[in-house]
Coordinates of N, CA and C in Angstrom, one line a residue:
Chain A
S1 N -131.6 -75.7 254.8 CA -132.4 -75.1 255.9 C -132.8 -76.3 256.8
A2 N -133.6 -76.0 257.8 CA -134.0 -77.0 258.8 C -135.5 -76.7 259.2
V3 N -136.2 -77.8 259.4 CA -137.6 -77.7 259.9 C -137.5 -78.0 261.4
I4 N -138.1 -77.1 262.2 CA -138.0 -77.2 263.6 C -139.4 -77.3 264.2
S5 N -139.7 -78.2 265.1 CA -141.0 -78.3 265.8 C -140.7 -78.1 267.3
Q6 N -141.7 -77.5 267.9 CA -141.7 -77.3 269.3 C -143.0 -77.8 269.9
K7 N -142.9 -78.4 271.1 CA -144.1 -78.8 271.8 C -144.0 -78.4 273.3
P8 N -145.0 -77.9 273.9 CA -146.3 -77.6 273.3 C -146.2 -76.3 272.5
S9 N -147.2 -76.0 271.8 CA -147.2 -74.7 271.1 C -147.7 -73.6 272.0
R10 N -148.5 -73.9 273.0 CA -148.9 -73.0 274.0 C -149.3 -73.7 275.2
D11 N -149.3 -73.0 276.4 CA -149.7 -73.6 277.6 C -150.1 -72.5 278.6
I12 N -151.0 -72.9 279.5 CA -151.4 -72.0 280.6 C -151.1 -72.8 281.9
C13 N -150.2 -72.2 282.7 CA -149.7 -73.0 283.9 C -150.0 -72.2 285.1
Q14 N -150.0 -72.9 286.2 CA -150.2 -72.3 287.5 C -148.8 -71.9 288.1
R15 N -148.8 -70.9 288.9 CA -147.6 -70.4 289.6 C -147.1 -71.6 290.4
G16 N -145.8 -71.7 290.4 CA -145.1 -72.7 291.2 C -144.8 -74.0 290.5
T17 N -145.5 -74.2 289.4 CA -145.3 -75.5 288.6 C -144.1 -75.3 287.6
S18 N -143.8 -76.4 286.9 CA -142.8 -76.4 285.9 C -143.3 -76.9 284.6
L19 N -142.7 -76.4 283.5 CA -143.1 -76.8 282.2 C -141.9 -77.2 281.4
T20 N -141.9 -78.3 280.7 CA -140.8 -78.7 279.8 C -141.2 -78.5 278.4
I21 N -140.4 -77.8 277.6 CA -140.6 -77.5 276.2 C -139.7 -78.3 275.4
Q22 N -140.2 -79.0 274.4 CA -139.3 -79.8 273.5 C -139.1 -79.1 272.2
C23 N -137.9 -79.3 271.7 CA -137.5 -78.8 270.3 C -136.9 -79.9 269.5
Q24 N -137.5 -80.2 268.4 CA -137.0 -81.3 267.5 C -136.7 -80.7 266.1
V25 N -135.5 -81.1 265.6 CA -135.1 -80.6 264.3 C -135.0 -81.8 263.4
D26 N -135.3 -81.5 262.1 CA -135.3 -82.7 261.1 C -133.9 -83.0 260.5
S27 N -132.9 -82.3 260.9 CA -131.5 -82.6 260.4 C -130.5 -82.3 261.5
Q28 N -129.4 -82.8 261.3 CA -128.3 -82.6 262.3 C -127.9 -81.2 262.3
V29 N -127.7 -80.6 263.5 CA -127.4 -79.2 263.6 C -126.2 -79.1 264.5
T30 N -125.4 -78.0 264.3 CA -124.2 -77.8 265.2 C -124.6 -77.2 266.5
M31 N -125.4 -76.1 266.4 CA -125.7 -75.3 267.6 C -127.2 -75.3 267.8
M32 N -127.6 -75.3 269.0 CA -129.0 -75.1 269.4 C -129.1 -74.1 270.5
F33 N -130.0 -73.2 270.4 CA -130.1 -72.1 271.3 C -131.6 -72.0 271.8
W34 N -131.7 -71.4 273.0 CA -133.1 -71.1 273.5 C -133.2 -69.6 273.8
Y35 N -134.3 -69.0 273.3 CA -134.5 -67.6 273.4 C -135.9 -67.4 274.2
R36 N -136.0 -66.2 274.7 CA -137.3 -65.8 275.3 C -137.7 -64.5 274.6
Q37 N -138.9 -64.4 274.3 CA -139.4 -63.2 273.7 C -140.8 -62.8 274.3
Q38 N -140.8 -61.7 275.1 CA -142.0 -61.2 275.6 C -142.8 -60.5 274.5
P39 N -144.1 -60.5 274.6 CA -144.9 -59.9 273.5 C -144.5 -58.5 273.2
G40 N -144.2 -58.3 271.9 CA -143.8 -56.9 271.4 C -142.4 -56.6 271.7
Q41 N -141.7 -57.5 272.2 CA -140.3 -57.2 272.6 C -139.3 -58.0 271.7
S42 N -138.0 -57.8 272.0 CA -137.0 -58.5 271.3 C -136.7 -59.8 271.8
L43 N -135.8 -60.5 271.2 CA -135.4 -61.9 271.6 C -134.2 -61.8 272.6
T44 N -134.3 -62.5 273.7 CA -133.2 -62.6 274.6 C -132.7 -64.0 274.7
L45 N -131.4 -64.1 274.5 CA -130.8 -65.5 274.5 C -130.8 -66.0 276.0
I46 N -131.3 -67.2 276.2 CA -131.3 -67.8 277.5 C -130.0 -68.6 277.6
A47 N -129.8 -69.5 276.7 CA -128.6 -70.4 276.8 C -128.3 -71.1 275.5
T48 N -127.1 -71.6 275.4 CA -126.7 -72.5 274.3 C -126.9 -73.9 274.8
A49 N -127.6 -74.7 274.1 CA -127.8 -76.1 274.5 C -126.6 -76.9 273.9
N50 N -125.8 -77.5 274.7 CA -124.6 -78.3 274.3 C -124.9 -79.8 274.3
Q51 N -124.6 -80.5 273.3 CA -124.9 -81.9 273.2 C -124.0 -82.6 274.2
G52 N -124.6 -83.4 275.1 CA -123.9 -84.2 276.0 C -123.2 -83.5 277.2
S53 N -123.5 -82.2 277.3 CA -122.8 -81.5 278.4 C -123.8 -80.4 278.9
E54 N -123.4 -79.8 280.0 CA -124.2 -78.7 280.5 C -124.4 -77.5 279.6
A55 N -125.5 -76.9 279.6 CA -125.8 -75.8 278.7 C -125.0 -74.6 279.2
T56 N -124.7 -73.6 278.3 CA -124.0 -72.4 278.6 C -125.0 -71.3 278.7
Y57 N -125.2 -70.7 279.9 CA -126.2 -69.8 280.2 C -125.7 -68.3 280.0
E58 N -126.6 -67.5 279.6 CA -126.3 -66.0 279.5 C -126.5 -65.4 280.9
S59 N -126.0 -64.2 281.0 CA -126.2 -63.4 282.2 C -127.6 -63.3 282.6
G60 N -128.0 -63.6 283.8 CA -129.3 -63.4 284.2 C -130.2 -64.7 284.2
F61 N -129.6 -65.7 283.6 CA -130.3 -67.0 283.5 C -129.5 -68.1 284.2
V62 N -130.1 -68.9 285.0 CA -129.4 -69.9 285.7 C -130.0 -71.3 285.5
I63 N -129.2 -72.3 285.7 CA -129.6 -73.7 285.4 C -130.7 -74.1 286.3
D64 N -130.8 -73.7 287.5 CA -131.8 -74.2 288.4 C -133.2 -73.7 288.0
K65 N -133.3 -72.5 287.3 CA -134.5 -72.0 286.9 C -134.9 -72.5 285.5
F66 N -133.8 -72.7 284.6 CA -134.0 -73.1 283.2 C -133.2 -74.3 282.9
P67 N -133.4 -75.4 283.5 CA -132.6 -76.6 283.1 C -132.8 -77.0 281.6
I68 N -131.7 -77.3 281.0 CA -131.7 -77.6 279.5 C -131.0 -79.0 279.3
S69 N -131.6 -79.8 278.5 CA -131.0 -81.0 278.0 C -130.8 -81.0 276.5
R70 N -129.8 -81.7 276.1 CA -129.6 -81.9 274.6 C -128.9 -83.3 274.5
P71 N -129.7 -84.3 274.5 CA -129.2 -85.7 274.4 C -128.5 -86.1 273.1
N72 N -129.0 -85.4 272.0 CA -128.4 -85.7 270.7 C -128.4 -84.5 269.8
L73 N -128.0 -84.6 268.6 CA -127.9 -83.5 267.7 C -129.2 -82.9 267.2
T74 N -130.3 -83.5 267.4 CA -131.5 -83.1 266.8 C -132.6 -82.7 267.8
F75 N -132.3 -82.8 269.1 CA -133.4 -82.7 270.1 C -132.8 -82.0 271.4
S76 N -133.7 -81.1 271.9 CA -133.3 -80.4 273.1 C -134.6 -80.1 273.9
T77 N -134.5 -79.9 275.2 CA -135.6 -79.5 276.0 C -135.2 -78.4 276.9
L78 N -136.1 -77.5 277.2 CA -136.0 -76.4 278.1 C -137.1 -76.5 279.2
T79 N -136.7 -76.5 280.4 CA -137.7 -76.5 281.5 C -137.7 -75.2 282.1
V80 N -138.9 -74.6 282.3 CA -139.1 -73.4 283.1 C -139.6 -73.9 284.4
S81 N -138.8 -73.7 285.5 CA -139.1 -74.2 286.8 C -139.7 -73.2 287.7
N82 N -140.5 -73.7 288.6 CA -141.1 -72.9 289.7 C -141.6 -71.6 289.1
M83 N -142.5 -71.7 288.2 CA -142.9 -70.6 287.4 C -143.7 -69.5 288.2
S84 N -143.5 -68.3 287.7 CA -144.2 -67.1 288.2 C -144.8 -66.4 287.0
P85 N -145.7 -65.4 287.3 CA -146.3 -64.7 286.1 C -145.2 -64.0 285.3
E86 N -144.1 -63.6 285.9 CA -143.0 -63.0 285.1 C -142.4 -63.9 284.1
D87 N -142.6 -65.2 284.2 CA -142.1 -66.1 283.2 C -143.0 -66.2 281.9
S88 N -144.2 -65.5 282.0 CA -145.1 -65.5 280.8 C -144.4 -64.9 279.6
S89 N -144.2 -65.7 278.6 CA -143.4 -65.2 277.4 C -143.5 -66.3 276.3
I90 N -142.9 -66.0 275.2 CA -142.8 -66.9 274.1 C -141.3 -67.5 274.2
Y91 N -141.2 -68.8 274.2 CA -139.9 -69.4 274.3 C -139.6 -70.1 272.9
L92 N -138.5 -69.7 272.3 CA -138.1 -70.2 271.0 C -136.8 -70.9 271.0
C93 N -136.7 -72.0 270.3 CA -135.5 -72.6 270.1 C -135.0 -72.3 268.7
S94 N -133.7 -72.2 268.5 CA -133.1 -71.9 267.2 C -131.9 -72.9 267.0
V95 N -131.6 -73.1 265.7 CA -130.5 -74.0 265.3 C -129.6 -73.4 264.3
V96 N -128.4 -73.8 264.2 CA -127.5 -73.6 263.1 C -127.2 -74.9 262.4
V97 N -127.4 -74.9 261.1 CA -127.3 -76.2 260.4 C -125.9 -76.6 260.2
V98 N -125.7 -77.9 259.9 CA -124.4 -78.5 259.6 C -124.1 -78.5 258.1
G99 N -122.9 -78.2 257.7 CA -122.4 -78.6 256.4 C -122.9 -77.8 255.2
G100 N -123.5 -76.7 255.5 CA -123.9 -75.9 254.3 C -122.8 -74.9 253.9
P101 N -123.1 -74.1 252.9 CA -122.1 -73.1 252.6 C -122.0 -72.1 253.8
S102 N -121.0 -71.2 253.7 CA -120.6 -70.4 254.8 C -121.8 -69.6 255.3
R103 N -122.6 -69.2 254.3 CA -123.8 -68.4 254.7 C -124.7 -69.2 255.6
E104 N -124.9 -70.5 255.2 CA -125.8 -71.3 256.1 C -125.2 -71.4 257.5
A105 N -123.9 -71.4 257.6 CA -123.3 -71.5 259.0 C -123.6 -70.3 259.8
D106 N -123.9 -69.2 259.2 CA -124.2 -68.0 259.9 C -125.7 -67.8 260.1
T107 N -126.5 -68.7 259.6 CA -127.9 -68.5 259.6 C -128.6 -69.3 260.8
Q108 N -129.4 -68.7 261.5 CA -130.2 -69.4 262.5 C -131.6 -69.6 262.1
Y109 N -132.1 -70.8 262.3 CA -133.5 -71.1 262.0 C -134.3 -71.2 263.3
F110 N -135.4 -70.6 263.4 CA -136.2 -70.6 264.6 C -137.4 -71.5 264.5
G111 N -137.6 -72.1 265.7 CA -138.9 -72.9 265.8 C -140.1 -72.0 265.9
P112 N -141.3 -72.5 265.9 CA -142.5 -71.7 265.9 C -142.8 -71.1 267.3
G113 N -142.1 -71.5 268.3 CA -142.2 -70.9 269.6 C -143.3 -71.6 270.5
T114 N -143.1 -71.5 271.8 CA -144.1 -71.9 272.8 C -144.6 -70.7 273.5
R115 N -145.9 -70.5 273.5 CA -146.4 -69.3 274.2 C -146.9 -69.8 275.6
L116 N -146.2 -69.3 276.6 CA -146.5 -69.7 278.0 C -147.1 -68.6 278.7
T117 N -148.2 -68.9 279.4 CA -148.9 -68.0 280.3 C -148.9 -68.6 281.7
V118 N -148.5 -67.8 282.6 CA -148.4 -68.3 284.0 C -149.4 -67.5 284.8
L119 N -150.3 -68.2 285.5 CA -151.4 -67.5 286.3 C -151.0 -67.4 287.7
Chain B
G27 N -120.0 -52.9 276.9 CA -121.1 -53.8 276.8 C -121.5 -54.1 275.3
Q28 N -122.5 -54.8 275.1 CA -123.0 -55.2 273.8 C -124.4 -54.6 273.6
S29 N -124.6 -53.9 272.5 CA -125.9 -53.3 272.3 C -126.1 -53.1 270.8
L30 N -127.4 -53.0 270.4 CA -127.8 -52.6 269.0 C -128.9 -51.6 269.2
E31 N -128.9 -50.6 268.3 CA -129.9 -49.6 268.2 C -130.5 -49.6 266.9
Q32 N -131.9 -49.6 266.8 CA -132.6 -49.4 265.6 C -133.9 -48.7 265.9
P33 N -134.5 -48.1 264.9 CA -135.7 -47.3 265.2 C -136.8 -48.2 265.6
S34 N -137.7 -47.7 266.4 CA -138.8 -48.6 266.9 C -139.9 -48.8 265.9
E35 N -140.1 -47.8 265.1 CA -141.2 -47.9 264.1 C -140.9 -47.1 262.8
V36 N -141.3 -47.7 261.7 CA -141.2 -47.0 260.4 C -142.5 -47.3 259.7
T37 N -143.0 -46.2 259.0 CA -144.2 -46.3 258.2 C -143.9 -46.0 256.8
A38 N -144.5 -46.7 255.8 CA -144.2 -46.4 254.4 C -145.4 -46.9 253.6
V39 N -145.5 -46.5 252.3 CA -146.6 -46.9 251.5 C -146.1 -48.0 250.5
E40 N -147.1 -48.7 250.0 CA -146.9 -49.7 249.0 C -146.0 -49.2 247.9
G41 N -145.1 -50.0 247.4 CA -144.3 -49.6 246.3 C -143.1 -48.7 246.6
A42 N -143.0 -48.2 247.8 CA -141.9 -47.3 248.2 C -140.7 -48.1 248.6
I43 N -139.7 -47.4 249.0 CA -138.4 -48.0 249.5 C -138.2 -47.5 250.9
V44 N -137.8 -48.4 251.8 CA -137.6 -48.0 253.2 C -136.3 -48.6 253.6
Q45 N -135.6 -47.8 254.4 CA -134.3 -48.2 255.0 C -134.4 -48.2 256.5
I46 N -134.0 -49.4 257.1 CA -134.0 -49.5 258.5 C -132.5 -49.6 259.0
N47 N -132.1 -48.6 259.8 CA -130.8 -48.5 260.2 C -130.5 -49.3 261.5
C48 N -129.3 -49.7 261.7 CA -128.9 -50.4 262.9 C -127.4 -50.0 263.2
T49 N -127.2 -49.5 264.4 CA -125.9 -49.3 264.9 C -125.6 -50.2 266.1
Y50 N -124.4 -50.6 266.2 CA -124.1 -51.6 267.2 C -122.8 -51.3 268.0
Q51 N -122.7 -51.9 269.1 CA -121.6 -51.7 270.0 C -121.2 -53.1 270.6
T52 N -120.0 -53.5 270.3 CA -119.6 -54.8 270.9 C -118.1 -54.9 270.8
S53 N -117.5 -55.7 271.6 CA -116.0 -55.9 271.5 C -115.6 -56.9 270.5
G54 N -116.5 -57.9 270.3 CA -116.2 -59.0 269.4 C -117.3 -59.0 268.3
F55 N -117.0 -58.9 267.1 CA -118.0 -58.9 266.0 C -117.7 -59.8 264.9
Y56 N -118.7 -60.6 264.5 CA -118.4 -61.5 263.3 C -119.3 -61.2 262.2
G57 N -120.4 -60.5 262.4 CA -121.3 -60.2 261.3 C -122.6 -59.7 261.8
L58 N -123.4 -59.1 260.8 CA -124.7 -58.5 261.2 C -125.8 -59.2 260.4
S59 N -126.8 -59.7 261.1 CA -127.9 -60.4 260.5 C -129.2 -59.6 260.6
W60 N -130.1 -59.9 259.7 CA -131.4 -59.3 259.7 C -132.5 -60.4 259.7
Y61 N -133.5 -60.3 260.6 CA -134.6 -61.2 260.7 C -135.9 -60.5 260.6
Q62 N -136.8 -61.2 260.0 CA -138.2 -60.6 259.9 C -139.1 -61.5 260.7
Q63 N -140.0 -60.8 261.4 CA -141.0 -61.6 262.2 C -142.4 -61.0 262.1
H64 N -143.3 -61.7 261.6 CA -144.7 -61.3 261.5 C -145.3 -61.6 262.9
D65 N -146.4 -60.9 263.2 CA -147.1 -61.1 264.4 C -147.5 -62.5 264.6
G66 N -147.1 -63.1 265.7 CA -147.5 -64.5 266.0 C -146.6 -65.5 265.3
G67 N -145.6 -65.1 264.6 CA -144.8 -66.0 263.8 C -143.4 -66.1 264.4
A68 N -142.6 -67.0 263.9 CA -141.2 -67.1 264.3 C -140.3 -66.2 263.5
P69 N -139.2 -65.7 264.0 CA -138.3 -64.9 263.2 C -137.7 -65.7 262.0
T70 N -137.6 -65.1 260.9 CA -137.1 -65.8 259.7 C -135.9 -65.0 259.2
F71 N -134.9 -65.7 258.8 CA -133.6 -65.1 258.3 C -133.9 -64.3 257.0
L72 N -133.3 -63.1 256.9 CA -133.4 -62.3 255.7 C -132.0 -62.2 255.0
S73 N -131.0 -61.8 255.8 CA -129.7 -61.4 255.2 C -128.6 -61.4 256.3
Y74 N -127.4 -61.5 255.8 CA -126.2 -61.5 256.7 C -125.1 -60.9 256.0
N75 N -124.4 -60.0 256.7 CA -123.2 -59.3 256.2 C -122.0 -59.6 257.2
A76 N -121.0 -60.3 256.7 CA -119.8 -60.4 257.4 C -118.7 -59.4 257.1
L77 N -118.8 -59.0 255.8 CA -117.8 -58.0 255.3 C -118.5 -56.7 254.9
D78 N -117.8 -55.6 254.8 CA -118.3 -54.3 254.4 C -119.0 -54.4 253.0
G79 N -120.0 -53.7 252.8 CA -120.6 -53.7 251.5 C -122.1 -54.1 251.5
L80 N -122.6 -54.2 250.3 CA -124.0 -54.5 250.1 C -124.2 -55.9 249.7
E81 N -125.2 -56.5 250.3 CA -125.7 -57.9 249.9 C -127.1 -57.7 249.4
E82 N -127.4 -58.3 248.3 CA -128.7 -58.1 247.7 C -129.4 -59.5 247.6
T83 N -130.6 -59.5 248.0 CA -131.4 -60.8 247.9 C -132.8 -60.4 247.5
G84 N -133.1 -60.3 246.2 CA -134.4 -60.0 245.7 C -134.7 -58.5 246.0
R85 N -135.8 -58.3 246.7 CA -136.2 -56.9 247.0 C -135.5 -56.4 248.3
F86 N -134.8 -57.3 249.0 CA -134.2 -56.9 250.2 C -132.7 -56.8 250.0
S87 N -132.1 -55.7 250.5 CA -130.6 -55.6 250.5 C -130.2 -55.2 251.9
S88 N -128.9 -55.6 252.2 CA -128.4 -55.2 253.5 C -127.0 -54.7 253.3
F89 N -126.6 -53.8 254.2 CA -125.3 -53.1 254.0 C -124.7 -53.1 255.4
L90 N -123.3 -53.2 255.3 CA -122.5 -53.2 256.6 C -121.3 -52.3 256.4
S91 N -121.0 -51.5 257.4 CA -119.8 -50.7 257.5 C -119.2 -51.1 258.9
R92 N -118.2 -51.9 258.9 CA -117.6 -52.3 260.2 C -116.9 -51.1 260.9
S93 N -116.3 -50.3 260.1 CA -115.6 -49.1 260.7 C -116.5 -48.2 261.4
D94 N -117.8 -48.1 260.9 CA -118.8 -47.2 261.5 C -119.7 -48.0 262.5
S95 N -119.5 -49.3 262.6 CA -120.4 -50.1 263.4 C -121.8 -49.8 263.1
Y96 N -122.1 -49.9 261.8 CA -123.4 -49.5 261.2 C -123.8 -50.4 260.1
G97 N -125.1 -50.7 260.1 CA -125.6 -51.4 258.9 C -127.1 -51.0 258.7
Y98 N -127.6 -51.4 257.5 CA -129.0 -51.1 257.3 C -129.6 -52.2 256.4
L99 N -130.9 -52.3 256.5 CA -131.7 -53.2 255.7 C -132.5 -52.3 254.8
L100 N -132.5 -52.6 253.5 CA -133.2 -51.8 252.5 C -134.3 -52.7 251.9
L101 N -135.5 -52.2 252.0 CA -136.6 -53.0 251.4 C -137.2 -52.2 250.2
Q102 N -137.2 -52.7 249.1 CA -137.7 -52.1 247.9 C -139.1 -52.6 247.5
E103 N -139.8 -51.8 246.7 CA -141.1 -52.2 246.1 C -141.9 -52.8 247.2
L104 N -142.1 -52.0 248.3 CA -142.8 -52.5 249.4 C -144.2 -53.1 249.1
Q105 N -144.5 -54.2 249.8 CA -145.8 -54.8 249.7 C -146.4 -54.9 251.1
M106 N -147.7 -55.0 251.1 CA -148.5 -55.1 252.4 C -147.9 -56.2 253.2
K107 N -147.5 -57.3 252.6 CA -147.0 -58.4 253.4 C -145.7 -58.2 254.1
D108 N -145.1 -57.0 253.7 CA -143.8 -56.7 254.4 C -144.0 -56.1 255.7
S109 N -145.3 -55.8 256.1 CA -145.6 -55.3 257.4 C -145.2 -56.3 258.4
A110 N -144.2 -56.0 259.3 CA -143.7 -57.0 260.2 C -142.7 -56.2 261.1
S111 N -142.1 -57.0 262.0 CA -141.0 -56.4 262.8 C -139.7 -56.9 262.2
Y112 N -138.7 -56.1 262.2 CA -137.4 -56.4 261.6 C -136.3 -56.2 262.7
F113 N -135.5 -57.2 262.9 CA -134.5 -57.2 263.9 C -133.1 -57.3 263.3
C114 N -132.2 -56.4 263.7 CA -130.8 -56.7 263.4 C -130.2 -57.4 264.6
A115 N -129.2 -58.2 264.3 CA -128.5 -59.0 265.3 C -127.1 -59.2 264.9
F116 N -126.2 -59.2 265.9 CA -124.8 -59.5 265.5 C -124.4 -60.8 266.2
S117 N -123.4 -61.4 265.5 CA -122.8 -62.6 265.9 C -121.6 -62.2 266.8
S118 N -121.6 -62.8 268.0 CA -120.5 -62.5 268.9 C -120.0 -63.8 269.5
G119 N -118.7 -63.8 269.7 CA -118.2 -65.0 270.4 C -117.7 -66.1 269.4
G120 N -117.9 -65.9 268.1 CA -117.3 -66.9 267.2 C -118.1 -68.2 267.1
Y121 N -119.3 -68.3 267.6 CA -120.0 -69.6 267.5 C -121.5 -69.3 267.3
N122 N -121.8 -68.3 266.5 CA -123.1 -68.1 266.0 C -124.1 -67.6 267.1
K123 N -123.6 -67.3 268.3 CA -124.5 -66.7 269.3 C -125.0 -65.3 268.8
L124 N -126.3 -65.1 268.8 CA -126.8 -63.9 268.2 C -127.4 -63.0 269.4
I125 N -127.0 -61.7 269.3 CA -127.6 -60.7 270.2 C -128.5 -59.8 269.3
F126 N -129.8 -59.7 269.7 CA -130.7 -59.0 268.9 C -131.0 -57.6 269.3
G127 N -131.3 -56.7 268.4 CA -131.8 -55.4 268.6 C -133.2 -55.4 269.1
A128 N -133.7 -54.3 269.4 CA -135.1 -54.2 270.0 C -136.2 -54.4 268.9
G129 N -135.8 -54.3 267.7 CA -136.7 -54.5 266.6 C -137.3 -53.2 266.1
T130 N -137.6 -53.2 264.8 CA -138.3 -52.1 264.1 C -139.6 -52.6 263.5
R131 N -140.7 -52.0 263.9 CA -142.0 -52.4 263.4 C -142.3 -51.6 262.2
L132 N -142.4 -52.3 261.1 CA -142.7 -51.6 259.8 C -144.2 -51.8 259.4
A133 N -144.8 -50.7 259.2 CA -146.2 -50.7 258.8 C -146.2 -50.2 257.3
V134 N -146.8 -51.0 256.4 CA -146.9 -50.6 255.0 C -148.4 -50.3 254.8
H135 N -148.6 -49.1 254.2 CA -150.0 -48.7 254.0 C -150.3 -48.6 252.5
P136 N -151.5 -48.8 252.1 CA -151.9 -48.7 250.6 C -151.6 -47.3 250.1

């Protein structure tokens, strides 16, 4: 398994500002992902964070709005840029661990999430 | 396109058995996962089926029929702590990218 931490756990931000969310894992992982979850809703994949290269974004999400970095195998950041109230959501990172049995390779572990409110 | 359908809500009593169904549609499919999420918490992995059949993990079992694009999560001996949202998700694209269903909110009553 993997222990994942996210910072900040929550924040209240003003419209037009940007927030960077950090995700730290305690072990080396193959894949890191960023999801968004609005209260009471499902999880929507924003992008795959690729180590040392540009993230791979899902339809409806763009790099200018959600720039992502992944400088090494255990750390990634997601920035929510030029925020509006529609960006109010929970942002979660998830990881796939390295080197486990096949079932481990198919298992994603989620961080505790960052609850963002934009005023 | 890619989609999953599951019931929005299920209610059951303690000690009972409940089945949460999930049907999916996708052109590329590698397996069906189930996650549990308590209010305010992170999703936690429950079960994964890559092949047809039943996978059992304690009180929880999961079933997959690839030919029917259908799976279910079976929860036995329900406890109050099982009250949570349950999401089915499929792996698509061959590199663990998960697409989630809308979730089923399970309420367990005494």
